[in-house]
């Protein structure tokens, strides 16, 4: 296990373990997007990311949206890694950043054109993806860090 150096009293970080958790989180995030779109379009008939005539799966935008959600998880993993090796109380900063980014992503559809039902569905999907990223990466960070032991105790 590769442990990255840290500043001062920061915890030691197992980068490989953190990024493995980040990759798994990216897959989960992409799947949440796909499942959310399937539920919105297939169950509720809400045209999310494509016109109603595109069917339950929508169009190519569905795949792009899932990829973007996975990329968001990887970007969040990079941010978390940076915070873990450089800041005091990194989890607290990460939680605030993810919470605010999730709120922004959930509200973003409401400033676009489209039906109210489509905006609500997209906002809920964004909210679910943000919650998943925050909780799963928080757990990955706890599993990938350990306290540094000082020579004097």
PDB file of C-alpha atoms in Angstrom:
ATOM      1  CA  UNK A   1       0.000   0.000   0.000  1.00  0.00           C
ATOM      2  CA  UNK A   2       1.423   3.346  -1.048  1.00  0.00           C
ATOM      3  CA  UNK A   3       1.151   5.961   1.652  1.00  0.00           C
ATOM      4  CA  UNK A   4       1.459   9.580   0.610  1.00  0.00           C
ATOM      5  CA  UNK A   5       3.387  12.052   2.735  1.00  0.00           C
ATOM      6  CA  UNK A   6       1.356  14.636   4.533  1.00  0.00           C
ATOM      7  CA  UNK A   7       1.906  18.009   6.089  1.00  0.00           C
ATOM      8  CA  UNK A   8       2.389  18.435   9.817  1.00  0.00           C
ATOM      9  CA  UNK A   9       0.047  16.382  11.952  1.00  0.00           C
ATOM     10  CA  UNK A  10      -2.140  15.232   9.043  1.00  0.00           C
ATOM     11  CA  UNK A  11      -3.116  11.601   8.711  1.00  0.00           C
ATOM     12  CA  UNK A  12      -1.253   9.295   6.337  1.00  0.00           C
ATOM     13  CA  UNK A  13      -3.269   8.571   3.179  1.00  0.00           C
ATOM     14  CA  UNK A  14      -3.291   5.308   1.232  1.00  0.00           C
ATOM     15  CA  UNK A  15      -3.780   6.854  -2.205  1.00  0.00           C
ATOM     16  CA  UNK A  16      -4.485   3.609  -4.039  1.00  0.00           C
ATOM     17  CA  UNK A  17      -7.212   2.689  -1.619  1.00  0.00           C
ATOM     18  CA  UNK A  18      -8.751   6.167  -1.835  1.00  0.00           C
ATOM     19  CA  UNK A  19      -8.743   6.145  -5.648  1.00  0.00           C
ATOM     20  CA  UNK A  20     -10.179   2.622  -5.768  1.00  0.00           C
ATOM     21  CA  UNK A  21     -13.051   3.955  -3.667  1.00  0.00           C
ATOM     22  CA  UNK A  22     -13.284   6.934  -6.017  1.00  0.00           C
ATOM     23  CA  UNK A  23     -13.499   4.662  -9.064  1.00  0.00           C
ATOM     24  CA  UNK A  24     -16.232   2.596  -7.414  1.00  0.00           C
ATOM     25  CA  UNK A  25     -18.056   5.813  -6.521  1.00  0.00           C
ATOM     26  CA  UNK A  26     -17.829   6.922 -10.161  1.00  0.00           C
ATOM     27  CA  UNK A  27     -19.515   3.703 -11.285  1.00  0.00           C
ATOM     28  CA  UNK A  28     -22.242   4.082  -8.662  1.00  0.00           C
ATOM     29  CA  UNK A  29     -22.801   7.727  -9.643  1.00  0.00           C
ATOM     30  CA  UNK A  30     -23.162   6.859 -13.320  1.00  0.00           C
ATOM     31  CA  UNK A  31     -25.588   4.064 -12.477  1.00  0.00           C
ATOM     32  CA  UNK A  32     -27.662   6.362 -10.270  1.00  0.00           C
ATOM     33  CA  UNK A  33     -27.990   8.727 -13.229  1.00  0.00           C
ATOM     34  CA  UNK A  34     -29.093   5.923 -15.554  1.00  0.00           C
ATOM     35  CA  UNK A  35     -31.549   4.452 -13.041  1.00  0.00           C
ATOM     36  CA  UNK A  36     -32.916   7.914 -12.233  1.00  0.00           C
ATOM     37  CA  UNK A  37     -33.528   8.604 -15.910  1.00  0.00           C
ATOM     38  CA  UNK A  38     -35.159   5.191 -16.371  1.00  0.00           C
ATOM     39  CA  UNK A  39     -37.487   5.847 -13.445  1.00  0.00           C
ATOM     40  CA  UNK A  40     -38.323   9.381 -14.568  1.00  0.00           C
ATOM     41  CA  UNK A  41     -38.910   8.456 -18.212  1.00  0.00           C
ATOM     42  CA  UNK A  42     -40.201   4.888 -17.910  1.00  0.00           C
ATOM     43  CA  UNK A  43     -42.278   5.022 -14.742  1.00  0.00           C
ATOM     44  CA  UNK A  44     -43.394   8.642 -14.566  1.00  0.00           C
ATOM     45  CA  UNK A  45     -43.239   9.581 -18.261  1.00  0.00           C
ATOM     46  CA  UNK A  46     -41.136  12.675 -17.561  1.00  0.00           C
ATOM     47  CA  UNK A  47     -38.942  13.625 -20.546  1.00  0.00           C
ATOM     48  CA  UNK A  48     -35.571  14.008 -18.820  1.00  0.00           C
ATOM     49  CA  UNK A  49     -32.641  15.022 -21.083  1.00  0.00           C
ATOM     50  CA  UNK A  50     -34.505  14.154 -24.311  1.00  0.00           C
ATOM     51  CA  UNK A  51     -37.846  14.751 -25.980  1.00  0.00           C
ATOM     52  CA  UNK A  52     -40.698  12.450 -25.002  1.00  0.00           C
ATOM     53  CA  UNK A  53     -40.551  10.610 -28.338  1.00  0.00           C
ATOM     54  CA  UNK A  54     -37.094   9.182 -27.550  1.00  0.00           C
ATOM     55  CA  UNK A  55     -38.492   6.416 -25.326  1.00  0.00           C
ATOM     56  CA  UNK A  56     -37.477   5.232 -21.879  1.00  0.00           C
ATOM     57  CA  UNK A  57     -33.722   5.336 -22.537  1.00  0.00           C
ATOM     58  CA  UNK A  58     -33.769   8.794 -24.063  1.00  0.00           C
ATOM     59  CA  UNK A  59     -31.052   9.676 -26.545  1.00  0.00           C
ATOM     60  CA  UNK A  60     -27.261  10.045 -26.476  1.00  0.00           C
ATOM     61  CA  UNK A  61     -27.583  12.669 -23.742  1.00  0.00           C
ATOM     62  CA  UNK A  62     -28.427   9.901 -21.264  1.00  0.00           C
ATOM     63  CA  UNK A  63     -25.000   8.325 -21.732  1.00  0.00           C
ATOM     64  CA  UNK A  64     -23.252  11.692 -21.575  1.00  0.00           C
ATOM     65  CA  UNK A  65     -25.077  12.563 -18.365  1.00  0.00           C
ATOM     66  CA  UNK A  66     -24.020   9.252 -16.769  1.00  0.00           C
ATOM     67  CA  UNK A  67     -20.398   9.852 -17.828  1.00  0.00           C
ATOM     68  CA  UNK A  68     -20.481  13.381 -16.395  1.00  0.00           C
ATOM     69  CA  UNK A  69     -21.788  12.024 -13.093  1.00  0.00           C
ATOM     70  CA  UNK A  70     -18.925   9.510 -13.013  1.00  0.00           C
ATOM     71  CA  UNK A  71     -16.439  12.273 -13.828  1.00  0.00           C
ATOM     72  CA  UNK A  72     -17.867  14.380 -11.007  1.00  0.00           C
ATOM     73  CA  UNK A  73     -17.067  11.535  -8.611  1.00  0.00           C
ATOM     74  CA  UNK A  74     -13.481  11.335  -9.888  1.00  0.00           C
ATOM     75  CA  UNK A  75     -13.034  15.102  -9.583  1.00  0.00           C
ATOM     76  CA  UNK A  76     -14.395  14.910  -6.036  1.00  0.00           C
ATOM     77  CA  UNK A  77     -11.896  12.110  -5.300  1.00  0.00           C
ATOM     78  CA  UNK A  78      -9.043  14.334  -6.467  1.00  0.00           C
ATOM     79  CA  UNK A  79     -10.304  17.177  -4.312  1.00  0.00           C
ATOM     80  CA  UNK A  80     -10.631  14.865  -1.323  1.00  0.00           C
ATOM     81  CA  UNK A  81      -7.118  13.526  -1.824  1.00  0.00           C
ATOM     82  CA  UNK A  82      -5.750  17.068  -1.963  1.00  0.00           C
ATOM     83  CA  UNK A  83      -7.638  18.026   1.203  1.00  0.00           C
ATOM     84  CA  UNK A  84      -6.496  14.876   3.034  1.00  0.00           C
ATOM     85  CA  UNK A  85      -2.829  15.608   2.451  1.00  0.00           C
ATOM     86  CA  UNK A  86      -2.907  19.361   2.934  1.00  0.00           C
ATOM     87  CA  UNK A  87      -5.597  20.675   5.276  1.00  0.00           C
ATOM     88  CA  UNK A  88      -6.601  20.353   8.894  1.00  0.00           C
ATOM     89  CA  UNK A  89      -9.984  18.617   9.313  1.00  0.00           C
ATOM     90  CA  UNK A  90     -10.170  17.611   5.643  1.00  0.00           C
ATOM     91  CA  UNK A  91     -13.414  15.654   6.009  1.00  0.00           C
ATOM     92  CA  UNK A  92     -15.204  18.712   7.336  1.00  0.00           C
ATOM     93  CA  UNK A  93     -14.063  20.872   4.399  1.00  0.00           C
ATOM     94  CA  UNK A  94     -14.926  18.106   1.943  1.00  0.00           C
ATOM     95  CA  UNK A  95     -18.408  17.670   3.415  1.00  0.00           C
ATOM     96  CA  UNK A  96     -19.129  21.389   3.063  1.00  0.00           C
ATOM     97  CA  UNK A  97     -17.828  21.533  -0.500  1.00  0.00           C
ATOM     98  CA  UNK A  98     -19.842  18.488  -1.573  1.00  0.00           C
ATOM     99  CA  UNK A  99     -22.959  19.720   0.211  1.00  0.00           C
ATOM    100  CA  UNK A 100     -22.830  23.112  -1.509  1.00  0.00           C
ATOM    101  CA  UNK A 101     -22.005  21.579  -4.911  1.00  0.00           C
ATOM    102  CA  UNK A 102     -24.922  19.162  -4.506  1.00  0.00           C
ATOM    103  CA  UNK A 103     -27.337  21.969  -3.669  1.00  0.00           C
ATOM    104  CA  UNK A 104     -26.101  23.924  -6.712  1.00  0.00           C
ATOM    105  CA  UNK A 105     -26.493  20.865  -8.967  1.00  0.00           C
ATOM    106  CA  UNK A 106     -29.992  20.174  -7.627  1.00  0.00           C
ATOM    107  CA  UNK A 107     -31.071  23.771  -8.248  1.00  0.00           C
ATOM    108  CA  UNK A 108     -29.338  24.197 -11.629  1.00  0.00           C
ATOM    109  CA  UNK A 109     -32.146  22.639 -13.714  1.00  0.00           C
ATOM    110  CA  UNK A 110     -34.546  25.305 -12.461  1.00  0.00           C
ATOM    111  CA  UNK A 111     -32.696  28.063 -14.348  1.00  0.00           C
ATOM    112  CA  UNK A 112     -33.055  26.267 -17.696  1.00  0.00           C
ATOM    113  CA  UNK A 113     -35.895  25.949 -20.158  1.00  0.00           C
ATOM    114  CA  UNK A 114     -38.057  22.870 -19.878  1.00  0.00           C
ATOM    115  CA  UNK A 115     -41.094  21.519 -18.146  1.00  0.00           C
ATOM    116  CA  UNK A 116     -41.406  21.760 -14.397  1.00  0.00           C
ATOM    117  CA  UNK A 117     -41.594  17.968 -14.107  1.00  0.00           C
ATOM    118  CA  UNK A 118     -38.359  17.587 -16.090  1.00  0.00           C
ATOM    119  CA  UNK A 119     -36.627  20.170 -13.888  1.00  0.00           C
ATOM    120  CA  UNK A 120     -37.789  18.414 -10.708  1.00  0.00           C
ATOM    121  CA  UNK A 121     -36.701  14.991 -11.975  1.00  0.00           C
ATOM    122  CA  UNK A 122     -33.273  16.251 -13.041  1.00  0.00           C
ATOM    123  CA  UNK A 123     -32.832  18.084  -9.741  1.00  0.00           C
ATOM    124  CA  UNK A 124     -33.696  14.928  -7.788  1.00  0.00           C
ATOM    125  CA  UNK A 125     -31.267  12.841  -9.832  1.00  0.00           C
ATOM    126  CA  UNK A 126     -28.517  15.424  -9.237  1.00  0.00           C
ATOM    127  CA  UNK A 127     -29.344  15.396  -5.528  1.00  0.00           C
ATOM    128  CA  UNK A 128     -29.105  11.591  -5.369  1.00  0.00           C
ATOM    129  CA  UNK A 129     -25.773  11.597  -7.218  1.00  0.00           C
ATOM    130  CA  UNK A 130     -24.364  14.292  -4.910  1.00  0.00           C
ATOM    131  CA  UNK A 131     -25.452  12.449  -1.771  1.00  0.00           C
ATOM    132  CA  UNK A 132     -23.905   9.227  -3.072  1.00  0.00           C
ATOM    133  CA  UNK A 133     -20.620  10.924  -3.913  1.00  0.00           C
ATOM    134  CA  UNK A 134     -20.426  12.596  -0.506  1.00  0.00           C
ATOM    135  CA  UNK A 135     -21.261   9.533   1.552  1.00  0.00           C
ATOM    136  CA  UNK A 136     -19.287   6.970  -0.444  1.00  0.00           C
ATOM    137  CA  UNK A 137     -16.140   9.094  -0.666  1.00  0.00           C
ATOM    138  CA  UNK A 138     -16.419   9.972   3.014  1.00  0.00           C
ATOM    139  CA  UNK A 139     -16.299   6.250   3.793  1.00  0.00           C
ATOM    140  CA  UNK A 140     -13.445   5.702   1.353  1.00  0.00           C
ATOM    141  CA  UNK A 141     -11.477   8.505   3.022  1.00  0.00           C
ATOM    142  CA  UNK A 142     -11.955   6.961   6.462  1.00  0.00           C
ATOM    143  CA  UNK A 143     -10.766   3.593   5.133  1.00  0.00           C
ATOM    144  CA  UNK A 144      -7.764   5.147   3.366  1.00  0.00           C
ATOM    145  CA  UNK A 145      -6.417   7.242   6.244  1.00  0.00           C
ATOM    146  CA  UNK A 146      -4.701   6.345   9.440  1.00  0.00           C
ATOM    147  CA  UNK A 147      -3.307   8.462  12.206  1.00  0.00           C
ATOM    148  CA  UNK A 148       0.356   9.224  12.108  1.00  0.00           C
ATOM    149  CA  UNK A 149       2.221   7.975  15.091  1.00  0.00           C
ATOM    150  CA  UNK A 150       4.723  10.296  16.637  1.00  0.00           C
ATOM    151  CA  UNK A 151       7.901   9.037  18.263  1.00  0.00           C
ATOM    152  CA  UNK A 152       6.921  10.392  21.686  1.00  0.00           C
ATOM    153  CA  UNK A 153       3.786   9.190  23.407  1.00  0.00           C
TER     154      UNK A 153
END
